[in-house]
mmCIF file of N, CA and C in Angstrom:
data_model
loop_
_atom_site.group_PDB
_atom_site.id
_atom_site.type_symbol
_atom_site.label_atom_id
_atom_site.label_comp_id
_atom_site.label_asym_id
_atom_site.label_seq_id
_atom_site.Cartn_x
_atom_site.Cartn_y
_atom_site.Cartn_z
ATOM 1 N N MET A 296 -12.959 5.653 7.922
ATOM 2 C CA MET A 296 -11.569 4.338 8.149
ATOM 3 C C MET A 296 -10.480 5.459 9.540
ATOM 4 N N THR A 297 -10.034 4.707 10.167
ATOM 5 C CA THR A 297 -9.073 5.412 11.541
ATOM 6 C C THR A 297 -7.326 5.216 11.027
ATOM 7 N N LEU A 298 -7.282 6.139 10.406
ATOM 8 C CA LEU A 298 -5.176 5.264 11.030
ATOM 9 C C LEU A 298 -4.146 5.681 11.660
ATOM 10 N N PRO A 299 -4.302 4.638 13.005
ATOM 11 C CA PRO A 299 -3.973 4.062 14.062
ATOM 12 C C PRO A 299 -1.997 3.634 13.875
ATOM 13 N N SER A 300 -1.658 3.873 12.846
ATOM 14 C CA SER A 300 -0.395 3.330 12.588
ATOM 15 C C SER A 300 0.324 3.804 11.364
ATOM 16 N N GLN A 301 1.011 4.266 11.294
ATOM 17 C CA GLN A 301 1.876 5.492 10.473
ATOM 18 C C GLN A 301 3.095 5.338 11.150
ATOM 19 N N ARG A 302 4.123 4.491 10.531
ATOM 20 C CA ARG A 302 5.619 4.752 10.856
ATOM 21 C C ARG A 302 6.718 4.404 9.452
ATOM 22 N N ARG A 303 8.080 4.275 10.031
ATOM 23 C CA ARG A 303 8.477 3.850 9.395
ATOM 24 C C ARG A 303 9.418 2.955 9.661
ATOM 25 N N PRO A 304 9.812 1.667 9.674
ATOM 26 C CA PRO A 304 10.363 0.219 9.645
ATOM 27 C C PRO A 304 11.718 1.189 9.289
ATOM 28 N N ALA A 305 12.541 0.550 10.200
ATOM 29 C CA ALA A 305 13.801 1.205 10.764
ATOM 30 C C ALA A 305 14.643 -0.318 10.035
ATOM 31 N N SER A 306 14.747 -1.250 9.948
ATOM 32 C CA SER A 306 15.183 -2.390 8.960
ATOM 33 C C SER A 306 15.024 -2.397 7.695
ATOM 34 N N ALA A 307 14.420 -1.335 7.268
ATOM 35 C CA ALA A 307 14.372 -2.049 5.514
ATOM 36 C C ALA A 307 15.142 -1.671 4.562
ATOM 37 N N PRO A 308 15.950 -2.180 3.916
ATOM 38 C CA PRO A 308 17.383 -2.236 3.235
ATOM 39 C C PRO A 308 17.068 -0.777 2.256
ATOM 40 N N GLY A 309 17.891 -0.367 2.010
ATOM 41 C CA GLY A 309 17.402 0.828 0.750
ATOM 42 C C GLY A 309 17.582 1.766 1.794
ATOM 43 N N GLY A 310 16.605 2.192 2.718
ATOM 44 C CA GLY A 310 16.163 3.419 2.980
ATOM 45 C C GLY A 310 15.498 3.231 3.571
ATOM 46 N N ASP A 311 14.327 4.456 4.054
ATOM 47 C CA ASP A 311 13.264 4.549 4.824
ATOM 48 C C ASP A 311 11.492 4.047 4.119
ATOM 49 N N VAL A 312 10.797 3.095 4.778
ATOM 50 C CA VAL A 312 9.647 2.894 4.098
ATOM 51 C C VAL A 312 9.041 3.297 4.860
ATOM 52 N N ALA A 313 8.027 4.295 4.572
ATOM 53 C CA ALA A 313 6.684 4.939 5.107
ATOM 54 C C ALA A 313 5.661 3.606 4.825
ATOM 55 N N VAL A 314 4.798 3.528 6.289
ATOM 56 C CA VAL A 314 3.766 2.849 6.459
ATOM 57 C C VAL A 314 2.636 3.327 6.945
ATOM 58 N N LEU A 315 1.579 2.788 6.450
ATOM 59 C CA LEU A 315 0.236 3.133 6.862
ATOM 60 C C LEU A 315 -1.154 2.464 7.104
ATOM 61 N N ALA A 316 -1.639 1.896 8.397
ATOM 62 C CA ALA A 316 -2.269 0.502 8.301
ATOM 63 C C ALA A 316 -3.726 1.382 8.392
ATOM 64 N N PRO A 317 -5.039 1.410 7.945
ATOM 65 C CA PRO A 317 -5.761 2.094 7.607
ATOM 66 C C PRO A 317 -7.016 1.078 8.314
ATOM 67 N N GLN A 318 -7.582 1.236 9.144
ATOM 68 C CA GLN A 318 -8.469 0.215 9.691
ATOM 69 C C GLN A 318 -10.075 0.994 9.222
ATOM 70 N N GLY A 319 -10.623 -0.256 9.059
ATOM 71 C CA GLY A 319 -12.238 0.002 8.637
ATOM 72 C C GLY A 319 -12.681 0.340 7.321
ATOM 73 N N GLU A 320 -13.510 1.162 6.872
ATOM 74 C CA GLU A 320 -13.649 1.132 5.038
ATOM 75 C C GLU A 320 -13.143 1.844 4.479
ATOM 76 N N LEU A 321 -12.510 1.463 2.976
ATOM 77 C CA LEU A 321 -11.581 2.011 2.291
ATOM 78 C C LEU A 321 -12.800 2.221 1.478
ATOM 79 N N ASP A 322 -13.481 3.452 1.426
ATOM 80 C CA ASP A 322 -14.481 3.671 0.393
ATOM 81 C C ASP A 322 -14.669 5.409 -0.255
ATOM 82 N N ILE A 323 -15.782 5.496 -1.138
ATOM 83 C CA ILE A 323 -15.973 6.548 -2.285
ATOM 84 C C ILE A 323 -15.182 7.941 -0.412
ATOM 85 N N ALA A 324 -16.361 7.132 0.652
ATOM 86 C CA ALA A 324 -16.366 8.772 1.879
ATOM 87 C C ALA A 324 -14.894 8.581 2.444
ATOM 88 N N THR A 325 -14.348 8.451 2.409
ATOM 89 C CA THR A 325 -12.519 7.970 2.923
ATOM 90 C C THR A 325 -11.934 8.527 2.217
ATOM 91 N N LEU A 326 -11.825 8.396 0.623
ATOM 92 C CA LEU A 326 -10.734 8.343 -0.629
ATOM 93 C C LEU A 326 -9.996 9.283 -0.451
ATOM 94 N N GLN A 327 -10.329 10.601 -0.216
ATOM 95 C CA GLN A 327 -9.394 11.850 -0.266
ATOM 96 C C GLN A 327 -8.983 11.719 0.582
ATOM 97 N N GLU A 328 -9.164 11.788 2.252
ATOM 98 C CA GLU A 328 -8.772 11.145 3.971
ATOM 99 C C GLU A 328 -7.080 10.148 3.423
ATOM 100 N N PHE A 329 -7.802 9.239 3.141
ATOM 101 C CA PHE A 329 -7.044 8.145 2.928
ATOM 102 C C PHE A 329 -5.291 8.897 1.912
ATOM 103 N N GLU A 330 -5.841 9.201 0.147
ATOM 104 C CA GLU A 330 -5.309 9.638 0.082
ATOM 105 C C GLU A 330 -4.304 10.731 0.469
ATOM 106 N N ALA A 331 -4.757 11.761 1.234
ATOM 107 C CA ALA A 331 -3.945 12.491 2.074
ATOM 108 C C ALA A 331 -2.590 11.979 2.419
ATOM 109 N N ALA A 332 -3.397 10.740 3.383
ATOM 110 C CA ALA A 332 -2.720 10.667 4.714
ATOM 111 C C ALA A 332 -0.751 9.566 4.105
ATOM 112 N N MET A 333 -1.280 8.826 2.673
ATOM 113 C CA MET A 333 -0.187 8.294 2.383
ATOM 114 C C MET A 333 0.257 9.252 2.060
ATOM 115 N N ARG A 334 0.228 10.076 1.580
ATOM 116 C CA ARG A 334 1.161 11.838 0.818
ATOM 117 C C ARG A 334 1.641 11.704 2.344
ATOM 118 N N ARG A 335 1.110 12.516 3.102
ATOM 119 C CA ARG A 335 1.722 12.629 3.890
ATOM 120 C C ARG A 335 2.805 12.181 4.871
ATOM 121 N N VAL A 336 2.695 10.332 5.168
ATOM 122 C CA VAL A 336 3.524 9.693 5.455
ATOM 123 C C VAL A 336 5.138 9.311 4.008
ATOM 124 N N LEU A 337 4.198 9.930 2.977
ATOM 125 C CA LEU A 337 5.640 9.870 1.994
ATOM 126 C C LEU A 337 6.799 10.915 2.113
ATOM 127 N N GLU A 338 5.854 11.766 2.204
ATOM 128 C CA GLU A 338 6.374 13.928 2.634
ATOM 129 C C GLU A 338 8.010 13.282 3.337
ATOM 130 N N PRO A 339 8.474 13.085 4.705
ATOM 131 C CA PRO A 339 9.607 13.144 5.160
ATOM 132 C C PRO A 339 10.889 11.846 4.011
ATOM 133 N N LEU A 340 10.505 11.285 3.314
ATOM 134 C CA LEU A 340 10.672 9.861 3.523
ATOM 135 C C LEU A 340 12.398 10.748 2.140
ATOM 136 N N GLU A 341 13.314 10.140 2.935
ATOM 137 C CA GLU A 341 14.776 10.774 1.335
ATOM 138 C C GLU A 341 14.587 9.417 0.553
ATOM 139 N N GLY A 342 15.133 9.744 -1.009
ATOM 140 C CA GLY A 342 15.051 8.807 -1.170
ATOM 141 C C GLY A 342 14.410 8.014 -2.531
ATOM 142 N N PRO A 343 14.393 7.118 -3.100
ATOM 143 C CA PRO A 343 13.067 6.904 -3.744
ATOM 144 C C PRO A 343 11.620 6.518 -2.968
ATOM 145 N N PRO A 344 10.905 7.356 -3.057
ATOM 146 C CA PRO A 344 9.541 6.768 -2.499
ATOM 147 C C PRO A 344 8.869 5.546 -2.353
ATOM 148 N N ARG A 345 9.055 4.492 -0.633
ATOM 149 C CA ARG A 345 8.601 3.364 -0.886
ATOM 150 C C ARG A 345 7.369 3.495 -0.130
ATOM 151 N N LEU A 346 5.858 2.837 -0.373
ATOM 152 C CA LEU A 346 5.071 2.739 1.334
ATOM 153 C C LEU A 346 4.416 0.927 0.656
ATOM 154 N N VAL A 347 4.496 0.993 2.340
ATOM 155 C CA VAL A 347 3.985 -0.569 2.676
ATOM 156 C C VAL A 347 2.233 0.187 3.211
ATOM 157 N N VAL A 348 1.477 -0.694 2.663
ATOM 158 C CA VAL A 348 -0.309 -0.366 3.158
ATOM 159 C C VAL A 348 -0.863 -1.673 3.760
ATOM 160 N N ASP A 349 -0.283 -1.453 5.028
ATOM 161 C CA ASP A 349 -1.010 -2.494 5.944
ATOM 162 C C ASP A 349 -2.700 -2.996 5.648
ATOM 163 N N LEU A 350 -3.231 -3.781 4.800
ATOM 164 C CA LEU A 350 -4.666 -3.052 4.759
ATOM 165 C C LEU A 350 -5.555 -5.073 5.659
ATOM 166 N N ARG A 351 -4.680 -5.299 6.412
ATOM 167 C CA ARG A 351 -5.227 -5.985 6.936
ATOM 168 C C ARG A 351 -6.485 -5.340 8.124
ATOM 169 N N GLY A 352 -6.612 -4.352 8.687
ATOM 170 C CA GLY A 352 -7.282 -3.778 9.585
ATOM 171 C C GLY A 352 -8.777 -3.596 8.793
ATOM 172 N N VAL A 353 -8.555 -3.826 7.371
ATOM 173 C CA VAL A 353 -9.640 -2.669 6.710
ATOM 174 C C VAL A 353 -10.729 -4.010 6.577
ATOM 175 N N THR A 354 -11.757 -3.378 6.278
ATOM 176 C CA THR A 354 -13.273 -4.182 6.622
ATOM 177 C C THR A 354 -13.692 -4.431 5.393
ATOM 178 N N PHE A 355 -13.953 -2.645 4.744
ATOM 179 C CA PHE A 355 -14.568 -2.972 3.199
ATOM 180 C C PHE A 355 -13.861 -1.925 1.896
ATOM 181 N N LEU A 356 -13.615 -2.557 1.350
ATOM 182 C CA LEU A 356 -12.444 -2.012 -0.015
ATOM 183 C C LEU A 356 -13.252 -2.190 -1.109
ATOM 184 N N GLU A 357 -13.470 -0.168 -1.454
ATOM 185 C CA GLU A 357 -14.040 -0.098 -2.611
ATOM 186 C C GLU A 357 -13.207 -0.473 -4.086
ATOM 187 N N CYS A 358 -13.734 -0.616 -5.148
ATOM 188 C CA CYS A 358 -12.890 -0.357 -6.229
ATOM 189 C C CYS A 358 -12.281 1.366 -6.283
ATOM 190 N N CYS A 359 -12.985 1.990 -6.014
ATOM 191 C CA CYS A 359 -12.281 3.331 -5.824
ATOM 192 C C CYS A 359 -11.615 3.212 -5.230
ATOM 193 N N THR A 360 -11.080 2.839 -4.044
ATOM 194 C CA THR A 360 -9.761 2.496 -3.413
ATOM 195 C C THR A 360 -8.692 1.907 -4.407
ATOM 196 N N LEU A 361 -8.915 0.728 -4.847
ATOM 197 C CA LEU A 361 -7.799 0.489 -5.752
ATOM 198 C C LEU A 361 -7.629 0.853 -7.019
ATOM 199 N N GLY A 362 -7.673 1.888 -7.379
ATOM 200 C CA GLY A 362 -7.725 2.901 -8.710
ATOM 201 C C GLY A 362 -6.756 3.880 -8.203
ATOM 202 N N LEU A 363 -7.232 4.260 -7.015
ATOM 203 C CA LEU A 363 -6.026 5.410 -6.058
ATOM 204 C C LEU A 363 -5.067 4.561 -5.863
ATOM 205 N N LEU A 364 -4.974 3.098 -5.339
ATOM 206 C CA LEU A 364 -3.800 2.179 -4.905
ATOM 207 C C LEU A 364 -2.939 2.639 -6.409
ATOM 208 N N VAL A 365 -3.356 1.780 -7.348
ATOM 209 C CA VAL A 365 -2.615 1.501 -8.684
ATOM 210 C C VAL A 365 -2.409 2.613 -9.703
ATOM 211 N N ARG A 366 -2.700 4.157 -9.208
ATOM 212 C CA ARG A 366 -2.510 5.805 -9.181
ATOM 213 C C ARG A 366 -0.890 5.716 -8.607
ATOM 214 N N ILE A 367 -1.093 5.685 -7.675
ATOM 215 C CA ILE A 367 -0.711 6.003 -6.418
ATOM 216 C C ILE A 367 0.764 5.052 -6.865
ATOM 217 N N ARG A 368 0.484 3.797 -6.881
ATOM 218 C CA ARG A 368 1.643 3.370 -7.158
ATOM 219 C C ARG A 368 2.333 3.375 -8.493
ATOM 220 N N SER A 369 1.970 3.672 -9.286
ATOM 221 C CA SER A 369 2.376 4.222 -10.425
ATOM 222 C C SER A 369 3.664 5.250 -10.565
ATOM 223 N N GLN A 370 2.681 6.352 -9.399
ATOM 224 C CA GLN A 370 3.849 7.896 -9.793
ATOM 225 C C GLN A 370 4.715 7.092 -8.300
ATOM 226 N N LEU A 371 4.795 6.062 -7.682
ATOM 227 C CA LEU A 371 6.371 6.214 -6.994
ATOM 228 C C LEU A 371 7.066 5.368 -7.806
ATOM 229 N N ALA A 372 6.563 4.701 -8.902
ATOM 230 C CA ALA A 372 7.639 3.798 -9.549
ATOM 231 C C ALA A 372 8.387 4.681 -10.409
ATOM 232 N N GLU A 373 7.700 5.385 -11.144
ATOM 233 C CA GLU A 373 7.581 6.956 -11.633
ATOM 234 C C GLU A 373 9.250 7.498 -11.126
ATOM 235 N N ARG A 374 8.957 7.813 -10.150
ATOM 236 C CA ARG A 374 10.155 8.290 -8.828
ATOM 237 C C ARG A 374 11.483 6.957 -8.623
ATOM 238 N N GLY A 375 11.424 5.667 -9.186
ATOM 239 C CA GLY A 375 12.112 5.040 -8.380
ATOM 240 C C GLY A 375 11.786 4.204 -6.970
ATOM 241 N N GLY A 376 10.783 4.622 -6.787
ATOM 242 C CA GLY A 376 10.194 3.466 -5.760
ATOM 243 C C GLY A 376 9.286 2.981 -5.653
ATOM 244 N N TRP A 377 8.566 1.702 -4.865
ATOM 245 C CA TRP A 377 7.126 1.341 -4.919
ATOM 246 C C TRP A 377 6.038 1.834 -3.857
ATOM 247 N N LEU A 378 5.528 0.461 -4.113
ATOM 248 C CA LEU A 378 3.950 0.182 -3.141
ATOM 249 C C LEU A 378 3.810 -1.089 -3.333
ATOM 250 N N ARG A 379 3.902 -1.414 -1.535
ATOM 251 C CA ARG A 379 3.423 -3.152 -1.323
ATOM 252 C C ARG A 379 2.380 -2.871 -0.617
ATOM 253 N N LEU A 380 1.325 -3.683 -0.434
ATOM 254 C CA LEU A 380 0.393 -4.275 0.106
ATOM 255 C C LEU A 380 0.287 -5.361 1.072
ATOM 256 N N VAL A 381 0.112 -5.029 2.371
ATOM 257 C CA VAL A 381 -0.006 -5.884 3.386
ATOM 258 C C VAL A 381 -1.867 -6.685 3.554
ATOM 259 N N TYR A 382 -1.978 -7.789 2.457
ATOM 260 C CA TYR A 382 -3.060 -8.350 3.255
ATOM 261 C C TYR A 382 -3.572 -10.200 3.433
ATOM 262 N N ARG A 383 -4.564 -10.597 3.494
ATOM 263 C CA ARG A 383 -5.060 -11.955 4.152
ATOM 264 C C ARG A 383 -4.941 -12.612 2.930
ATOM 265 N N PRO A 384 -4.416 -13.655 2.339
ATOM 266 C CA PRO A 384 -4.133 -13.945 0.368
ATOM 267 C C PRO A 384 -5.781 -14.394 0.781
ATOM 268 N N THR A 385 -6.515 -14.441 1.819
ATOM 269 C CA THR A 385 -8.160 -15.053 1.583
ATOM 270 C C THR A 385 -9.089 -14.459 2.086
ATOM 271 N N GLY A 386 -8.697 -12.763 2.542
ATOM 272 C CA GLY A 386 -10.016 -12.226 2.811
ATOM 273 C C GLY A 386 -10.789 -11.724 1.570
ATOM 274 N N ARG A 387 -11.518 -10.761 2.254
ATOM 275 C CA ARG A 387 -12.527 -9.922 1.850
ATOM 276 C C ARG A 387 -10.970 -8.536 0.509
ATOM 277 N N VAL A 388 -10.379 -8.756 1.666
ATOM 278 C CA VAL A 388 -9.744 -7.748 0.552
ATOM 279 C C VAL A 388 -8.859 -8.288 -0.698
ATOM 280 N N ALA A 389 -8.207 -9.490 -0.284
ATOM 281 C CA ALA A 389 -7.526 -10.539 -1.235
ATOM 282 C C ALA A 389 -9.157 -10.774 -2.475
ATOM 283 N N THR A 390 -10.292 -10.713 -2.286
ATOM 284 C CA THR A 390 -11.184 -11.575 -3.053
ATOM 285 C C THR A 390 -11.884 -10.203 -4.266
ATOM 286 N N VAL A 391 -12.033 -8.920 -3.452
ATOM 287 C CA VAL A 391 -12.359 -7.126 -4.246
ATOM 288 C C VAL A 391 -11.101 -7.493 -5.532
ATOM 289 N N ILE A 392 -9.316 -7.657 -5.197
ATOM 290 C CA ILE A 392 -8.382 -7.298 -5.905
ATOM 291 C C ILE A 392 -8.582 -8.252 -6.920
ATOM 292 N N ARG A 393 -8.613 -9.739 -6.467
ATOM 293 C CA ARG A 393 -8.951 -10.693 -7.857
ATOM 294 C C ARG A 393 -10.100 -10.983 -8.780
ATOM 295 N N LEU A 394 -11.011 -10.518 -7.943
ATOM 296 C CA LEU A 394 -12.142 -10.012 -8.513
ATOM 297 C C LEU A 394 -11.862 -8.831 -10.213
ATOM 298 N N VAL A 395 -10.705 -7.403 -9.386
ATOM 299 C CA VAL A 395 -10.832 -6.555 -10.514
ATOM 300 C C VAL A 395 -9.491 -7.032 -11.269
ATOM 301 N N ARG A 396 -8.683 -8.312 -10.907
ATOM 302 C CA ARG A 396 -8.024 -8.605 -12.285
ATOM 303 C C ARG A 396 -6.826 -7.851 -11.899
ATOM 304 N N LEU A 397 -6.301 -7.504 -10.271
ATOM 305 C CA LEU A 397 -5.082 -6.818 -9.918
ATOM 306 C C LEU A 397 -4.249 -7.250 -8.769
ATOM 307 N N HIS A 398 -4.558 -8.692 -8.987
ATOM 308 C CA HIS A 398 -3.444 -9.656 -7.459
ATOM 309 C C HIS A 398 -2.081 -10.059 -7.911
ATOM 310 N N GLY A 399 -2.232 -9.664 -9.758
ATOM 311 C CA GLY A 399 -0.393 -9.708 -10.192
ATOM 312 C C GLY A 399 -0.289 -8.190 -10.219
ATOM 313 N N VAL A 400 -0.720 -7.536 -9.926
ATOM 314 C CA VAL A 400 0.017 -6.193 -9.735
ATOM 315 C C VAL A 400 0.018 -5.504 -8.221
ATOM 316 N N LEU A 401 -1.152 -6.618 -7.440
ATOM 317 C CA LEU A 401 -1.008 -5.412 -6.086
ATOM 318 C C LEU A 401 -1.043 -7.233 -4.725
ATOM 319 N N PRO A 402 0.148 -7.408 -5.659
ATOM 320 C CA PRO A 402 0.233 -9.635 -4.767
ATOM 321 C C PRO A 402 0.424 -9.462 -3.345
ATOM 322 N N PRO A 403 -0.383 -9.849 -2.434
ATOM 323 C CA PRO A 403 -0.509 -9.732 -0.936
ATOM 324 C C PRO A 403 0.744 -10.047 -0.627
ATOM 325 N N TYR A 404 1.598 -9.324 0.515
ATOM 326 C CA TYR A 404 2.096 -9.918 1.790
ATOM 327 C C TYR A 404 1.706 -10.172 2.635
ATOM 328 N N ALA A 405 2.980 -11.224 3.718
ATOM 329 C CA ALA A 405 2.321 -11.465 4.799
ATOM 330 C C ALA A 405 2.388 -10.574 5.867
ATOM 331 N N ASP A 406 3.401 -9.433 5.752
ATOM 332 C CA ASP A 406 3.687 -8.599 7.235
ATOM 333 C C ASP A 406 4.045 -7.371 6.608
ATOM 334 N N VAL A 407 4.379 -6.544 7.451
ATOM 335 C CA VAL A 407 5.087 -5.039 6.854
ATOM 336 C C VAL A 407 6.571 -5.459 6.563
ATOM 337 N N ALA A 408 6.926 -6.461 7.985
ATOM 338 C CA ALA A 408 8.684 -6.594 7.387
ATOM 339 C C ALA A 408 8.632 -7.148 6.012
ATOM 340 N N GLU A 409 7.960 -8.939 5.591
ATOM 341 C CA GLU A 409 7.907 -9.112 4.708
ATOM 342 C C GLU A 409 7.625 -8.398 3.559
ATOM 343 N N ALA A 410 7.452 -6.933 3.131
ATOM 344 C CA ALA A 410 6.621 -6.240 2.194
ATOM 345 C C ALA A 410 7.703 -5.872 2.135
ATOM 346 N N ALA A 411 8.702 -4.675 3.287
ATOM 347 C CA ALA A 411 9.414 -4.006 3.465
ATOM 348 C C ALA A 411 11.367 -4.718 2.556
ATOM 349 N N ALA A 412 11.112 -5.827 2.996
ATOM 350 C CA ALA A 412 12.434 -6.590 2.901
ATOM 351 C C ALA A 412 12.356 -6.782 1.666
ATOM 352 N N ALA A 413 11.157 -7.257 0.610
ATOM 353 C CA ALA A 413 10.921 -8.069 -0.680
ATOM 354 C C ALA A 413 12.120 -7.378 -1.502
ATOM 355 N N GLN A 414 12.290 -8.186 -2.594
ATOM 356 C CA GLN A 414 13.104 -8.234 -3.876
ATOM 357 C C GLN A 414 12.101 -7.043 -4.893
ATOM 358 N N VAL A 415 12.570 -5.923 -5.375
ATOM 359 C CA VAL A 415 11.635 -5.481 -6.380
ATOM 360 C C VAL A 415 11.281 -6.636 -7.110
ATOM 361 N N GLY A 416 10.137 -6.661 -7.511
ATOM 362 C CA GLY A 416 9.682 -7.685 -8.907
ATOM 363 C C GLY A 416 8.897 -7.039 -9.641
ATOM 364 N N THR A 417 8.690 -7.548 -10.631
ATOM 365 C CA THR A 417 8.950 -7.724 -12.025
ATOM 366 C C THR A 417 7.366 -6.609 -11.921
ATOM 367 N N ALA A 418 6.201 -7.491 -11.238
ATOM 368 C CA ALA A 418 4.622 -6.451 -11.148
ATOM 369 C C ALA A 418 5.234 -4.914 -11.075
ATOM 370 N N GLU A 419 6.355 -3.943 -10.201
ATOM 371 C CA GLU A 419 7.015 -3.187 -10.045
ATOM 372 C C GLU A 419 7.023 -2.684 -10.183
ATOM 373 N N ARG A 420 8.120 -3.038 -11.540
ATOM 374 C CA ARG A 420 8.617 -2.384 -12.746
ATOM 375 C C ARG A 420 7.696 -2.023 -13.324
ATOM 376 N N CYS A 421 6.441 -2.444 -13.640
ATOM 377 C CA CYS A 421 5.626 -2.221 -14.727
ATOM 378 C C CYS A 421 5.223 -0.392 -15.171
#
């Protein structure tokens, strides 16, 4: 896994949004590094913690990574924030998310701008 892109879009309504765009495989071998990277990009944010993870460059996604994403999502929601994922609705990532029945909890967004600008949905309130 590499992390070529860590940024905050300036145009997000309601404040800063952390963005992380991992590349390659997200599996048990990269889990700790991925979690640390998410926490690093969230640290400087003021206000509710909001994170967009762009998975379009991910070539392999293991279920342990989905467990981490769900846990981070819950932690951010407890603090008034959210986690949103950018991924293709018909790719490998989407297939894994659907297989474990998380597509309602972790729905796809087309790009970072759409994810950052979307209204808070029912899935994010759970």
